[in-house]
CSV table of C-alpha atoms in Angstrom, one decimal:
chain,number,residue,atom,x,y,z
A,5,VAL,CA,-6.4,-11.9,7.7
A,6,VAL,CA,-10.0,-12.4,8.4
A,7,GLU,CA,-9.5,-13.9,11.6
A,8,ALA,CA,-7.0,-10.8,12.6
A,9,TRP,CA,-9.8,-8.7,11.4
A,10,CYS,CA,-12.6,-10.4,13.6
A,11,ALA,CA,-9.7,-10.3,16.6
A,12,ILE,CA,-10.1,-6.5,15.9
A,13,LEU,CA,-14.4,-6.0,16.5
A,14,ARG,CA,-14.0,-7.7,19.6
A,15,ARG,CA,-11.7,-5.1,21.2
A,16,VAL,CA,-13.1,-2.8,19.7
A,17,PRO,CA,-17.1,-2.8,20.2
A,18,SER,CA,-18.0,-0.2,18.9
A,19,SER,CA,-15.7,0.0,15.2
A,20,ARG,CA,-16.9,-1.2,12.7
A,21,LEU,CA,-14.9,-3.1,9.5
A,22,VAL,CA,-15.4,-1.4,6.1
A,23,ILE,CA,-13.9,-3.1,2.7
A,24,LYS,CA,-14.8,-2.2,-0.5
A,25,ALA,CA,-14.2,-5.2,-3.3
A,26,LYS,CA,-15.7,-5.7,-7.5
A,27,PRO,CA,-16.9,-9.6,-6.5
A,28,PHE,CA,-19.5,-7.2,-3.8
A,29,LEU,CA,-22.0,-6.6,-6.4
A,30,CYS,CA,-22.5,-10.6,-6.8
A,31,GLU,CA,-24.4,-11.9,-3.6
A,32,GLN,CA,-22.8,-14.9,-3.8
A,33,GLY,CA,-19.8,-12.5,-2.6
A,34,ARG,CA,-20.7,-11.1,-0.1
A,35,GLN,CA,-22.1,-14.6,1.2
A,36,ARG,CA,-19.0,-15.3,1.2
A,37,MET,CA,-17.5,-12.7,2.8
A,38,GLU,CA,-19.6,-12.9,5.9
A,39,GLN,CA,-19.0,-16.5,6.7
A,40,ALA,CA,-15.7,-16.1,7.1
A,41,PHE,CA,-16.5,-13.2,9.0
A,42,SER,CA,-18.9,-15.8,10.3
A,43,LYS,CA,-16.9,-18.5,10.9
A,44,PHE,CA,-14.1,-16.1,13.9
A,45,GLY,CA,-17.7,-15.2,15.5
A,46,ILE,CA,-18.2,-11.7,13.8
A,47,ASP,CA,-21.9,-10.7,12.9
A,48,PRO,CA,-21.6,-9.6,9.8
A,49,ARG,CA,-24.3,-7.8,9.4
A,50,GLU,CA,-23.8,-6.3,12.3
A,51,ARG,CA,-20.7,-5.0,11.7
A,52,VAL,CA,-19.1,-5.2,8.5
A,53,ASP,CA,-19.8,-3.2,5.8
A,54,LEU,CA,-19.4,-4.8,1.8
A,55,ILE,CA,-19.1,-1.8,-0.7
A,56,PRO,CA,-18.5,-2.7,-4.6
A,57,LEU,CA,-17.1,-1.4,-7.1
A,58,VAL,CA,-17.4,2.4,-6.8
A,59,ALA,CA,-18.0,3.9,-10.6
A,60,SER,CA,-16.6,6.8,-10.3
A,61,ASN,CA,-13.2,7.9,-8.4
A,62,GLN,CA,-14.9,11.0,-7.2
A,63,GLY,CA,-17.3,9.0,-5.5
A,64,HIS,CA,-14.9,5.9,-5.0
A,65,LEU,CA,-12.4,8.7,-2.9
A,66,ALA,CA,-14.9,9.9,-1.1
A,67,VAL,CA,-15.6,6.9,0.3
A,68,TYR,CA,-11.7,7.4,2.4
A,69,GLY,CA,-14.2,10.4,4.4
A,70,HIS,CA,-16.4,7.3,5.8
A,71,VAL,CA,-13.3,5.3,7.3
A,72,ASP,CA,-10.5,6.4,10.8
A,73,ILE,CA,-7.7,3.8,9.9
A,74,ALA,CA,-7.1,1.6,6.5
A,75,LEU,CA,-6.4,-1.8,7.6
A,76,ASP,CA,-3.2,-3.2,5.1
A,77,PRO,CA,-4.0,-7.4,4.0
A,78,TRP,CA,-1.8,-9.1,3.3
A,79,PRO,CA,-0.1,-10.9,2.0
A,80,TYR,CA,-0.3,-9.2,-0.5
A,81,ALA,CA,-0.7,-5.8,0.5
A,82,GLY,CA,-2.8,-2.8,-1.0
A,83,THR,CA,-0.3,0.0,-4.0
A,84,THR,CA,-2.7,2.6,-5.1
A,85,THR,CA,-5.8,1.8,-1.9
A,86,THR,CA,-2.7,2.4,0.7
A,87,THR,CA,-1.9,5.3,-1.7
A,88,GLU,CA,-5.1,6.5,-1.7
A,89,ALA,CA,-6.0,6.4,1.6
A,90,LEU,CA,-3.1,7.8,2.7
A,91,TYR,CA,-3.8,11.5,0.3
A,92,MET,CA,-7.3,11.3,1.5
A,93,GLY,CA,-5.8,11.7,5.1
A,94,VAL,CA,-5.8,7.5,6.2
A,95,ALA,CA,-3.5,5.4,8.7
A,96,THR,CA,-3.3,2.2,7.4
A,97,ILE,CA,-1.5,-0.7,9.6
A,98,THR,CA,0.7,-2.4,7.6
A,99,LEU,CA,2.5,-5.6,9.0
A,100,LYS,CA,6.3,-6.3,7.4
A,101,GLY,CA,6.3,-9.5,5.7
A,102,ARG,CA,9.8,-11.8,4.1
A,103,CYS,CA,8.4,-10.9,0.5
A,104,HIS,CA,8.3,-7.3,-1.4
A,105,ALA,CA,4.7,-8.0,-2.0
A,106,GLN,CA,3.7,-7.8,1.8
A,107,ASN,CA,6.6,-4.9,1.6
A,108,VAL,CA,4.5,-2.2,-0.3
A,109,GLY,CA,3.0,-1.0,2.2
A,110,TRP,CA,6.3,-0.4,5.1
A,111,THR,CA,7.2,0.6,1.6
A,112,LEU,CA,5.0,4.1,1.6
A,113,LEU,CA,4.4,5.0,5.3
A,114,GLN,CA,8.3,4.9,5.7
A,115,ALA,CA,7.7,7.9,2.6
A,116,VAL,CA,5.8,8.9,4.1
A,117,GLY,CA,6.8,9.0,8.1
A,118,LEU,CA,4.5,6.4,9.2
A,119,ASP,CA,5.7,4.0,9.6
A,120,ALA,CA,7.0,3.2,12.6
A,121,ASP,CA,4.4,4.2,14.8
A,122,PHE,CA,1.7,2.0,11.6
A,123,CYS,CA,3.9,-0.6,10.2
A,124,ALA,CA,3.3,-3.6,12.3
A,125,GLU,CA,5.8,-7.1,12.9
A,126,SER,CA,3.6,-9.2,14.1
A,127,VAL,CA,0.0,-10.4,13.3
A,128,GLU,CA,-0.4,-9.3,17.2
A,129,GLY,CA,1.4,-6.0,16.8
A,130,TYR,CA,-1.5,-5.2,13.6
A,131,VAL,CA,-4.2,-6.2,15.6
A,132,ASP,CA,-2.4,-4.0,19.0
A,133,LEU,CA,-1.9,-0.9,15.7
A,134,ALA,CA,-5.0,-1.0,15.8
A,135,VAL,CA,-6.8,-1.2,18.8
A,136,LYS,CA,-4.5,1.4,20.5
A,137,TRP,CA,-5.7,3.6,17.0
A,138,ALA,CA,-9.8,3.6,17.3
A,139,SER,CA,-9.4,4.5,21.0
A,140,PRO,CA,-10.4,7.3,22.3
A,141,GLU,CA,-7.8,8.5,24.0
A,142,ASN,CA,-6.2,8.7,20.5
A,143,LEU,CA,-8.6,10.3,18.3
A,144,ARG,CA,-6.9,13.5,18.7
A,145,ALA,CA,-3.2,12.3,17.7
A,146,LEU,CA,-5.5,10.1,14.7
A,147,SER,CA,-7.4,13.5,14.0
A,148,GLY,CA,-3.4,15.8,13.6
A,149,ILE,CA,-2.5,12.9,11.1
A,150,ARG,CA,-4.7,13.4,9.5
A,151,GLN,CA,-5.6,16.9,8.6
A,152,ASN,CA,-1.8,17.6,7.3
A,153,LEU,CA,-0.7,13.7,5.3
A,154,ARG,CA,-2.3,15.1,2.5
A,155,GLU,CA,0.8,17.5,3.1
A,156,ARG,CA,3.1,15.4,3.9
A,157,MET,CA,2.3,12.7,1.5
A,158,LEU,CA,2.8,15.3,-2.1
A,159,SER,CA,6.3,16.8,-0.7
A,160,SER,CA,7.7,13.4,0.0
A,161,ARG,CA,9.9,10.6,-2.3
A,162,LEU,CA,6.2,9.4,-3.3
A,163,CYS,CA,5.5,12.6,-5.2
A,164,GLN,CA,8.5,13.6,-6.9
A,165,ALA,CA,8.3,12.8,-10.2
A,166,LYS,CA,12.5,14.3,-12.0
A,167,PRO,CA,14.4,12.5,-9.1
A,168,PHE,CA,12.5,9.1,-8.6
A,169,VAL,CA,13.1,8.5,-13.0
A,170,GLU,CA,16.6,9.8,-12.8
A,171,ASN,CA,16.9,7.2,-10.6
A,172,LEU,CA,15.4,4.6,-12.8
A,173,GLU,CA,17.2,5.9,-15.4
A,174,GLN,CA,20.8,4.8,-13.0
A,175,VAL,CA,19.4,1.5,-13.1
A,176,TYR,CA,18.3,0.6,-16.6
A,177,ARG,CA,22.2,2.2,-17.8
A,178,LYS,CA,23.8,0.0,-15.2
A,179,TRP,CA,21.4,-3.7,-16.2
A,180,TRP,CA,21.9,-2.6,-20.4
A,181,LYS,CA,25.8,-2.4,-19.9
A,182,LYS,CA,25.7,-5.3,-17.4
A,183,PHE,CA,23.9,-6.6,-21.1
A,184,CYS,CA,26.2,-5.9,-23.1
A,185,GLN,CA,29.3,-6.9,-20.4
A,186,ASP,CA,27.9,-10.3,-20.2
A,187,ARG,CA,27.0,-10.9,-23.9
A,188,CYS,CA,30.0,-9.6,-24.9
A,189,PRO,CA,32.7,-10.0,-21.9
A,190,SER,CA,36.0,-9.6,-25.5
A,191,SER,CA,34.7,-6.4,-26.7
A,192,GLU,CA,36.0,-2.9,-25.0
A,193,GLU,CA,33.6,-0.6,-27.2
A,194,ASN,CA,31.5,-2.3,-24.7
A,195,ASP,CA,32.7,-2.7,-21.1
A,196,SER,CA,33.2,1.8,-22.8
A,197,ASP,CA,31.5,4.2,-20.8
A,198,ASP,CA,30.5,5.7,-25.0
A,199,SER,CA,27.8,2.6,-24.9
A,200,GLY,CA,26.7,2.8,-22.3
A,201,GLU,CA,25.4,6.5,-22.5
A,202,SER,CA,24.7,5.1,-25.6
A,203,ALA,CA,21.8,2.4,-25.0
A,204,HIS,CA,21.1,4.9,-22.1
A,205,GLN,CA,19.9,7.8,-24.7
A,206,ALA,CA,18.6,4.9,-26.3
A,207,LEU,CA,17.0,3.3,-23.6
A,208,ILE,CA,15.3,7.0,-22.4
A,209,SER,CA,14.1,7.6,-25.9
A,210,MET,CA,11.5,4.2,-26.0
A,211,ASP,CA,10.7,6.1,-23.5
A,212,HIS,CA,9.4,9.3,-24.2
């Protein structure tokens, strides 16, 4: 990941990388990250800002005002951080992978309609996308995305709680009925729709 970020920094000489993480409160943690960038020929003191944890939510979200594009890591992609970036109007470049943990960013971008322009199939494509969107000719388009990204997110399925919960309830019901059928395959009662409905209601009442 750091190697790819260094490649982006080299191809966009005027850019800086901002990384925010709790370990940067510790000098040892900062030095370890700085050494990783130095290994690939990037001077971290000149090109990288290492920001420790910010105490307040307001201060934390304000950091997004200092960045133009977010870079999703892998193999464990951002979840809350990517959602926060989208809410604050910052488009995120992500890399598709082979497992759920890496594809969360892709799923989030699909929900707001940015997957076609900000999801990469390879590390090389990831670097190319970052360089493309950091170029001067795309700053106007990036600014346009930033202006309405929060509205797009709030109107997307990411923020539609009622249908999300309804779909989740259906999944609970499906697997509870399967559990009952597997546990007592000869029982007509467990195979009946009424039994599934009762189990479904029990699960939902526990959630409340």
